Amino acid sequence: MVSVKLTAALFVATLLSAVQAEDAFEIYHEAAFPNMACTALIAKTATLISKKGSYCDIKNQPALGTMTHCLSVIPDPNAKANFIKSCAKFNLTEEQYTDAFNNATNYLFNTSSVEKFNTTKLFHQPVMLSKKKILGAWKSERGRWYNYNYSFYYGVTLFAYWYLVLFMAGLCNLTYFLFPNFVKSLNGSFSNTYRKYISLPAFGSRSHAHHKSIFKYFIFFVPTRLESILISIWLILAIIFTCVNFTHDSPNIIWPIKYAEMGRKIADRSGQMCLWILPNLVLFAGRNNVMQWVSGWSHSRFILLHKWNSRYATLLGVLHGIGMTYNGIGIGKYHTRNKQPYVRWGYVSLICMCLSLFHSMLVFRKSRYELFLLIHIILAVFFIVGGWIHTSNDGFEQWYYGAAAVWIFDRLIRIVRLFSFGIKTAEVQLVANETLRVKVQRPAYWKPFPGCHAFIHFLRPSCFWQSHPFTVVDSVLEENTLTFYLKVKGGVTHGLYQYLSKQPNSKAHIKVSIEGPYGQRVSINKYENTVFLAGGNGIPGLYYEATDIAKRLGDKAKIKLYWVIRHYRSIEWFSPELLKLKEMNIQPIIYITQPHVGLVEPIFSNTVESSEEEEAEQEKKSDTMEESNEYIDQLKNKLKYIEFREGRPDFYTIVGEEIQQADGPIAFASCAHGSMVDDARKGVVDNLDKTQYRVELFEQIQTW
Ligand SMILES: Cc1cc2nc3c(=O)[nH]c(=O)nc-3n(C[C@H](O)[C@H](O)[C@H](O)COP(=O)(O)OP(=O)(O)OC[C@H]3O[C@@H](n4cnc5c(N)ncnc54)[C@H](O)[C@@H]3O)c2cc1C
Ligand SMILES: *[C@@H]1O[C@H](CO)[C@@H](O)[C@H](O)[C@H]1NC(C)=O
Ligand SMILES: *[C@@H]1O[C@H](CO)[C@@H](O)[C@H](O)[C@H]1NC(C)=O
Ligand SMILES: *[C@@H]1O[C@H](CO)[C@@H](O)[C@H](O)[C@H]1NC(C)=O
Ligand SMILES: *[C@@H]1O[C@H](CO)[C@@H](O)[C@H](O)[C@H]1NC(C)=O
């Protein structure tokens, strides 16, 4: 808790320092435009003041006189007063202003009457300006700078939207912990209807944790319905903000050609809105995200927000580029601009943004996560550095302070966390040929909690820079000891698998450092009836939660723990923990989906988990049936208090039955293969109204 408070304080400090710098912002007001328009228009018509001169100077009658005539045309009743106010330094009085106006009337010079009038040479006579041009100039300035204001308001809204949502989520989350009985009492038809149709279901009817794919390489996760709604509202706002309140002002003094004008306005809008999205992009992707503590949302949900924010930001970046291209061509500055370093860095930033969007497709993340991460970080660095240089030209770099501050803050806390754990020697063992059990002493102050995860660095030359997330179990067998159960997959875990299979006893001592604990506690321990649905390596977290509740509530709790595994051998790697269940008030049920596979043969498969491949796997019939039957009997004998069922469970039905049998509020926690988790979710949604009690679902699986 101390570290959380400390980090929160640090974070606020960094944000404040970022905001401090934001006084460079400007909201443009009506009062400024007449002055701006006349100054610009006069300068285009003739040079009446020297470089250091001012239109306020009564000694320069031609300049002051021209200005008064110009202002008199503008339909803003405060134009004169505001000009006089702006001339405070020159002690300009209203009388002097009027005199200058009256005097100039006699001298106004029509510059168009002279062929090739030299507009850059200092001129000593008041000049005539047409009404149409003056009004055009005024409207042009208003159009340009009001667009800046809109960009500001819209950007702030897109930025603040998430904080509003997250603080509300935080309040709900707090309610779950502080007033569990109030939450449990919310089981009427109103709250059930809301939950059935909005907050609980997957976007479509089923798929959420289990990814969907189109055309084989286009794989994606489907958000839940509530997530989709929140993101859609944001996207709709963003689209509206990108499209509305553009004006075409003519004759335009700033951009005479229409497409140059519109290009620039679109570019200003999209560029500035993009800046506002930037800090959140970095914040939501970080491991130490203050808003995660506030809202209680999972890291994987923040990654979802990160993705949608960055998709839209990229679109805005592209729009900005297109708009500026039209503008540059329209005003003939395209080539000179492209030679400027700040524009080139802009290109770098934009290209990095697009590349990283493409490279973040799930196919790449699934097959080469470490490579993806490395490339993503490099691209993000260039995206930020490029953008920073690009915007500092116009004083728009404050958002980059924010983004950089947030990023550095995250990295700093990560280092602090690593140091606070230190480097320890872990005992790593390959069990049942499929799981790596990592046991490591923890410092006494390093306190894990049910459902948390931590990132492990294995300090081996081949992989010390990588850190992978795994669920933490505070050992039930030894004091101050953490255990992790790593399923063997294709990366680091595969390297360890190869190394360990050559060691005696498949066991080795490896130096590790651990970054954590991360994650959010869930309020499942407030429920007397709990059902845990675990699949394969999803067991550790749920086991930790279940035993935690059993220890706290004792006989008052009714806890069921379902565990789905492929074969009996899998029990081996979790057997010390399963043996502990004997003394606890937990009802364990284990499903074995392919009971005869892998009892003798090594059962390791080097594939990334996917149901298609799982189903495609052949059921190898064991030649030594007798041997395996003996093994199974022994196992069952040792674990008599566990119910074994062979075959694939239907979590949809199981959840439905549990709900109907419940004699009080009931909570489910799931962490299993995607399709099973989705079945459980659907089971909860469809059976909400089959009981008079509150039903809660805590989906514990996280993927990103
Ligand atoms: C919160 C959380 C808790 C987890 N708990 C466990 C657990 O208790 N036991 C367990 O066996 N697995 C757990 N996992 C999954 C585990 O992180 C991956 O299996 C592991 O990182 C794979 O390492 P690899 O290099 O061998 O994988 P690869 O073969 O390279 O990749 C396999 C899969 O893991 C994903 N992956 C790889 N590296 C990472 C990473 N650094 N962060 C996120 N995803 C990654 C890839 O996208 C791919 O889909 C957990 C994941 C998360 C997000
Ligand atoms: C009137 O205007 C003319 C031309 O700008 C200038 O030369 C002259 O000094 C002005 N007269 C007074 C009294 O300011
Ligand atoms: C304006 O008035 C103040 C005080 O009367 C005087 O000190 C200052 O020099 C004046 N400035 C100009 C430009 O005349
Ligand atoms: C200024 O001179 C041009 C060219 O002689 C003429 O067309 C125009 O009407 C004049 N403007 C005014 C306000 O008299
Ligand atoms: C216009 O005036 C400037 C400054 O006096 C001079 O350098 C320039 O050559 C002039 N241009 C023309 C076309 O006379």
mmCIF file of C-alpha atoms in Angstrom, residues 508-645:
data_model
loop_
_atom_site.group_PDB
_atom_site.id
_atom_site.type_symbol
_atom_site.label_atom_id
_atom_site.label_comp_id
_atom_site.label_asym_id
_atom_site.label_seq_id
_atom_site.Cartn_x
_atom_site.Cartn_y
_atom_site.Cartn_z
ATOM 1 C CA ALA A 508 17.584 -26.568 -11.905
ATOM 2 C CA HIS A 509 18.361 -23.464 -9.929
ATOM 3 C CA ILE A 510 18.064 -20.325 -11.957
ATOM 4 C CA LYS A 511 18.517 -16.705 -10.936
ATOM 5 C CA VAL A 512 15.348 -14.685 -11.376
ATOM 6 C CA SER A 513 14.004 -11.259 -10.681
ATOM 7 C CA ILE A 514 10.342 -10.594 -10.316
ATOM 8 C CA GLU A 515 8.393 -7.466 -11.067
ATOM 9 C CA GLY A 516 5.093 -7.196 -9.323
ATOM 10 C CA PRO A 517 2.657 -7.829 -7.854
ATOM 11 C CA TYR A 518 0.297 -6.415 -10.440
ATOM 12 C CA GLY A 519 -3.417 -6.730 -10.950
ATOM 13 C CA GLN A 520 -6.577 -5.821 -9.173
ATOM 14 C CA ARG A 521 -8.249 -7.590 -6.339
ATOM 15 C CA VAL A 522 -11.812 -8.569 -7.070
ATOM 16 C CA SER A 523 -14.568 -8.596 -4.505
ATOM 17 C CA ILE A 524 -15.326 -12.281 -4.945
ATOM 18 C CA ASN A 525 -14.394 -12.870 -1.316
ATOM 19 C CA LYS A 526 -17.582 -11.050 -0.312
ATOM 20 C CA TYR A 527 -19.700 -13.916 -1.632
ATOM 21 C CA GLU A 528 -20.645 -16.973 0.372
ATOM 22 C CA ASN A 529 -21.351 -19.092 -2.708
ATOM 23 C CA THR A 530 -18.494 -19.194 -5.123
ATOM 24 C CA VAL A 531 -17.761 -21.338 -8.136
ATOM 25 C CA PHE A 532 -14.330 -21.358 -9.716
ATOM 26 C CA LEU A 533 -13.964 -22.506 -13.302
ATOM 27 C CA ALA A 534 -10.375 -23.216 -14.189
ATOM 28 C CA GLY A 535 -8.827 -24.767 -17.261
ATOM 29 C CA GLY A 536 -5.256 -26.033 -17.556
ATOM 30 C CA ASN A 537 -2.786 -23.460 -16.341
ATOM 31 C CA GLY A 538 -5.602 -21.161 -15.301
ATOM 32 C CA ILE A 539 -5.797 -23.014 -11.987
ATOM 33 C CA PRO A 540 -3.173 -21.174 -9.878
ATOM 34 C CA GLY A 541 -4.943 -17.840 -9.594
ATOM 35 C CA LEU A 542 -8.342 -19.352 -8.907
ATOM 36 C CA TYR A 543 -6.873 -21.799 -6.421
ATOM 37 C CA TYR A 544 -5.282 -18.895 -4.573
ATOM 38 C CA GLU A 545 -8.593 -17.050 -4.454
ATOM 39 C CA ALA A 546 -10.605 -20.091 -3.433
ATOM 40 C CA THR A 547 -8.253 -21.036 -0.617
ATOM 41 C CA ASP A 548 -8.148 -17.433 0.520
ATOM 42 C CA ILE A 549 -11.923 -17.399 0.879
ATOM 43 C CA ALA A 550 -11.942 -20.808 2.555
ATOM 44 C CA LYS A 551 -9.428 -19.583 5.115
ATOM 45 C CA ARG A 552 -11.386 -16.447 5.844
ATOM 46 C CA LEU A 553 -14.927 -17.682 5.881
ATOM 47 C CA GLY A 554 -14.369 -21.271 6.960
ATOM 48 C CA ASP A 555 -17.613 -23.236 7.079
ATOM 49 C CA LYS A 556 -19.728 -20.246 6.162
ATOM 50 C CA ALA A 557 -18.573 -20.430 2.564
ATOM 51 C CA LYS A 558 -19.668 -22.821 -0.115
ATOM 52 C CA ILE A 559 -16.841 -23.135 -2.605
ATOM 53 C CA LYS A 560 -16.680 -25.265 -5.710
ATOM 54 C CA LEU A 561 -13.552 -25.563 -7.773
ATOM 55 C CA TYR A 562 -13.816 -26.997 -11.267
ATOM 56 C CA TRP A 563 -10.602 -27.773 -13.069
ATOM 57 C CA VAL A 564 -10.417 -28.985 -16.646
ATOM 58 C CA ILE A 565 -7.263 -30.748 -17.769
ATOM 59 C CA ARG A 566 -6.395 -32.886 -20.725
ATOM 60 C CA HIS A 567 -4.962 -35.925 -19.012
ATOM 61 C CA TYR A 568 -4.290 -37.400 -15.599
ATOM 62 C CA ARG A 569 -0.616 -36.554 -15.762
ATOM 63 C CA SER A 570 -1.412 -32.847 -15.473
ATOM 64 C CA ILE A 571 -2.466 -33.413 -11.897
ATOM 65 C CA GLU A 572 1.142 -34.062 -11.012
ATOM 66 C CA TRP A 573 2.322 -30.482 -11.243
ATOM 67 C CA PHE A 574 -0.403 -29.201 -8.998
ATOM 68 C CA SER A 575 -0.676 -32.159 -6.636
ATOM 69 C CA PRO A 576 0.904 -30.583 -3.520
ATOM 70 C CA GLU A 577 -1.727 -27.879 -3.709
ATOM 71 C CA LEU A 578 -4.510 -30.331 -4.445
ATOM 72 C CA LEU A 579 -3.508 -32.354 -1.391
ATOM 73 C CA LYS A 580 -3.932 -29.224 0.702
ATOM 74 C CA LEU A 581 -7.560 -28.985 -0.367
ATOM 75 C CA LYS A 582 -8.310 -31.985 1.810
ATOM 76 C CA GLU A 583 -8.185 -29.843 4.927
ATOM 77 C CA MET A 584 -10.267 -27.104 3.412
ATOM 78 C CA ASN A 585 -13.902 -26.468 2.866
ATOM 79 C CA ILE A 586 -13.648 -26.583 -0.908
ATOM 80 C CA GLN A 587 -15.371 -29.018 -3.212
ATOM 81 C CA PRO A 588 -12.999 -29.866 -6.069
ATOM 82 C CA ILE A 589 -14.164 -31.421 -9.324
ATOM 83 C CA ILE A 590 -11.654 -32.310 -12.012
ATOM 84 C CA TYR A 591 -12.557 -32.935 -15.635
ATOM 85 C CA ILE A 592 -10.168 -34.956 -17.761
ATOM 86 C CA THR A 593 -10.902 -34.377 -21.415
ATOM 87 C CA GLN A 594 -8.569 -36.955 -22.962
ATOM 88 C CA PRO A 595 -8.092 -39.497 -20.202
ATOM 89 C CA HIS A 596 -5.935 -41.922 -22.154
ATOM 90 C CA VAL A 597 -3.520 -39.520 -23.744
ATOM 91 C CA GLY A 598 -0.027 -38.984 -22.569
ATOM 92 C CA LEU A 599 0.232 -41.329 -19.644
ATOM 93 C CA VAL A 600 3.408 -42.877 -20.895
ATOM 94 C CA GLU A 601 4.517 -40.805 -23.819
ATOM 95 C CA PRO A 602 5.851 -37.337 -23.237
ATOM 96 C CA ILE A 603 2.926 -35.072 -23.792
ATOM 97 C CA PHE A 604 4.565 -31.847 -24.600
ATOM 98 C CA SER A 605 3.258 -30.066 -27.633
ATOM 99 C CA ASN A 606 5.045 -27.052 -28.973
ATOM 100 C CA THR A 607 2.013 -25.237 -30.206
ATOM 101 C CA VAL A 608 0.466 -22.032 -29.141
ATOM 102 C CA GLU A 609 -2.823 -22.884 -27.556
ATOM 103 C CA SER A 610 -5.811 -22.781 -29.809
ATOM 104 C CA SER A 611 -8.941 -24.800 -29.733
ATOM 105 C CA GLU A 612 -8.716 -25.763 -33.365
ATOM 106 C CA GLU A 613 -5.348 -27.364 -32.838
ATOM 107 C CA GLU A 614 -6.466 -28.882 -29.598
ATOM 108 C CA GLU A 615 -9.375 -30.538 -31.257
ATOM 109 C CA ALA A 616 -7.250 -31.637 -34.139
ATOM 110 C CA GLU A 617 -4.937 -33.456 -31.796
ATOM 111 C CA GLN A 618 -5.239 -37.170 -32.202
ATOM 112 C CA GLU A 619 -6.343 -39.232 -29.292
ATOM 113 C CA LYS A 620 -3.400 -41.494 -28.966
ATOM 114 C CA LYS A 621 -4.440 -44.750 -27.413
ATOM 115 C CA SER A 622 -1.873 -45.946 -24.980
ATOM 116 C CA ASP A 623 -0.379 -49.367 -25.635
ATOM 117 C CA THR A 624 0.158 -50.024 -22.010
ATOM 118 C CA MET A 625 -3.391 -49.729 -20.833
ATOM 119 C CA GLU A 626 -2.828 -51.678 -17.679
ATOM 120 C CA GLU A 627 0.036 -49.542 -16.553
ATOM 121 C CA SER A 628 -2.016 -46.438 -16.988
ATOM 122 C CA ASN A 629 -5.036 -47.833 -15.208
ATOM 123 C CA GLU A 630 -2.837 -48.614 -12.269
ATOM 124 C CA TYR A 631 -1.520 -45.058 -12.296
ATOM 125 C CA ILE A 632 -4.998 -43.632 -12.398
ATOM 126 C CA ASP A 633 -6.222 -45.806 -9.564
ATOM 127 C CA GLN A 634 -3.332 -44.780 -7.380
ATOM 128 C CA LEU A 635 -3.990 -41.168 -8.132
ATOM 129 C CA LYS A 636 -7.676 -41.390 -7.391
ATOM 130 C CA ASN A 637 -6.943 -43.183 -4.180
ATOM 131 C CA LYS A 638 -4.643 -40.444 -3.040
ATOM 132 C CA LEU A 639 -7.165 -37.759 -3.954
ATOM 133 C CA LYS A 640 -10.335 -39.383 -2.693
ATOM 134 C CA TYR A 641 -12.023 -36.118 -1.776
ATOM 135 C CA ILE A 642 -11.820 -34.989 -5.392
ATOM 136 C CA GLU A 643 -14.504 -35.904 -7.870
ATOM 137 C CA PHE A 644 -13.092 -36.992 -11.220
ATOM 138 C CA ARG A 645 -15.173 -36.778 -14.381
#
